[in-house]
Tab-separated table of C-alpha atoms in Angstrom:
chain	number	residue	atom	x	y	z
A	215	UNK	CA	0.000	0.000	0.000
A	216	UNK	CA	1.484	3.136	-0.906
A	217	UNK	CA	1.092	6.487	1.182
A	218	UNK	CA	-1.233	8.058	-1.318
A	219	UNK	CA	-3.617	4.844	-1.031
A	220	UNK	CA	-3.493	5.178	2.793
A	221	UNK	CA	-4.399	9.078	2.427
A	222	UNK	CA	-7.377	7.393	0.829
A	223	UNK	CA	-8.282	5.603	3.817
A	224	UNK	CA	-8.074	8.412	6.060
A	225	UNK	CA	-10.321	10.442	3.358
A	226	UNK	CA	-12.928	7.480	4.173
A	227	UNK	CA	-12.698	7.712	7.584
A	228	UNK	CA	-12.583	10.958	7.598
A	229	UNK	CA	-16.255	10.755	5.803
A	230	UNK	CA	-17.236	8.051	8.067
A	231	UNK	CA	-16.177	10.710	10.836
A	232	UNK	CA	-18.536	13.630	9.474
A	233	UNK	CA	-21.497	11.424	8.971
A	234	UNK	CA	-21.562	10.735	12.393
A	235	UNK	CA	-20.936	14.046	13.541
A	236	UNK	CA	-23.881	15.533	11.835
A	237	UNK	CA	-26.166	12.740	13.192
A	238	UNK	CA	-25.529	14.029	16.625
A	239	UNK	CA	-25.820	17.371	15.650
A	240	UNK	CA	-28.637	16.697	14.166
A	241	UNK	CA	-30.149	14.395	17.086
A	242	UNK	CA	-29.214	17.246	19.404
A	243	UNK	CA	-30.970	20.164	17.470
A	244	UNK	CA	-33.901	18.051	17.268
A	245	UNK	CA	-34.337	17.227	20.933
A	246	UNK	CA	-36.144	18.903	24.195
A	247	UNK	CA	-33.930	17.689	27.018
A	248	UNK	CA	-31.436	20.040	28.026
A	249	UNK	CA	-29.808	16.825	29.437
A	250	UNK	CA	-29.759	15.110	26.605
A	251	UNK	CA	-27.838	18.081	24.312
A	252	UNK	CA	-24.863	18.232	27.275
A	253	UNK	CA	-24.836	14.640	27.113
A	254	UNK	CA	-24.763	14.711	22.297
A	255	UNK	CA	-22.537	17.814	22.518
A	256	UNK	CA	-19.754	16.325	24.712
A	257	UNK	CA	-19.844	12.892	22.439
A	258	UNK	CA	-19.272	15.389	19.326
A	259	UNK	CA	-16.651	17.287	20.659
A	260	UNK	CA	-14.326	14.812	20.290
A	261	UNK	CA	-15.435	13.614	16.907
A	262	UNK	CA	-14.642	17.100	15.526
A	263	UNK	CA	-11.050	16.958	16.814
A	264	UNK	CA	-10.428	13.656	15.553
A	265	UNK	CA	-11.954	14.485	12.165
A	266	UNK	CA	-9.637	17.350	11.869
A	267	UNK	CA	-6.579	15.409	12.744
A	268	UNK	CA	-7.755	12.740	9.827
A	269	UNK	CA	-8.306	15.071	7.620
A	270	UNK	CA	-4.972	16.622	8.167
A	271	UNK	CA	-3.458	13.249	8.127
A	272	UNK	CA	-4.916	12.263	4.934
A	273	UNK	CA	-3.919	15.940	3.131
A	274	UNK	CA	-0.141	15.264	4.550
A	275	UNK	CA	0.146	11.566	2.755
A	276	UNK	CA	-1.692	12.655	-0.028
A	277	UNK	CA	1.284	14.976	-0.757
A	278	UNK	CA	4.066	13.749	1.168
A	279	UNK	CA	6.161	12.634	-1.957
A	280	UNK	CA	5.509	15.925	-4.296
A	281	UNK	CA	8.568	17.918	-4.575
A	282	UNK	CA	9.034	20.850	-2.913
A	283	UNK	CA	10.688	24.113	-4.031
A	284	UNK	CA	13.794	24.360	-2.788
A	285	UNK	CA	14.493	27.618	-0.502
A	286	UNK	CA	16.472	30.244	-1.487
A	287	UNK	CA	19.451	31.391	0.266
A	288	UNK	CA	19.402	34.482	2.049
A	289	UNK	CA	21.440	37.683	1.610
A	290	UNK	CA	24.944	36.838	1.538
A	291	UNK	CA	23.863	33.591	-0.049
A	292	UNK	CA	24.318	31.413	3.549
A	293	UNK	CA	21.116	29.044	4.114
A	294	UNK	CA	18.394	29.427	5.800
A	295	UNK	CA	16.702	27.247	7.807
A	296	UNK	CA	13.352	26.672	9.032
A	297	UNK	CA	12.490	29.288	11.494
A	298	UNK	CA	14.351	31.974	9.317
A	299	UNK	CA	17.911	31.729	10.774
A	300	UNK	CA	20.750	31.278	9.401
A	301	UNK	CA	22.790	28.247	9.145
């Protein structure tokens, strides 16, 4: 399995993540007990944070082998490295 085809996974779970997330949003728009939307709100909150880490997952495999630009050296033509200082 290459990384792209396990960015596709993550994509589906990602999905599978969403669908379930709106079903409790749903759910807790639709019912009367103050109880009950506490109780559907603190089951979502988690979904949402592990459907953004997915999703970020997936976008990071999905590109991991496309070639970057490389960065061009500063004035004085030292390196620079990832924070902006020089090697």
């Amino acid at each position: 399995m290459t990384l792209y085809e396990l960015s596709l996974e993550y994509e589906q779970t990602a999905a599978d993540l969403r669908r379930r997330i709106v079903e409790l949003e749903h759910a807790s728009r639709e019912t009367d007990s103050e109880d009950r939307r506490l109780q559907l709100e603190g089951r979502i909150r988690p979904l949402r944070n592990m459907y953004r880490d997915v999703r970020a997952v997936a976008r990071h495999l999905e590109h991991y082998y496309e070639k970057h630009t490389p960065r061009r050296p500063a004035a004085g033509g030292r390196p620079v490295g990832r924070r902006g200082r020089r090697i």
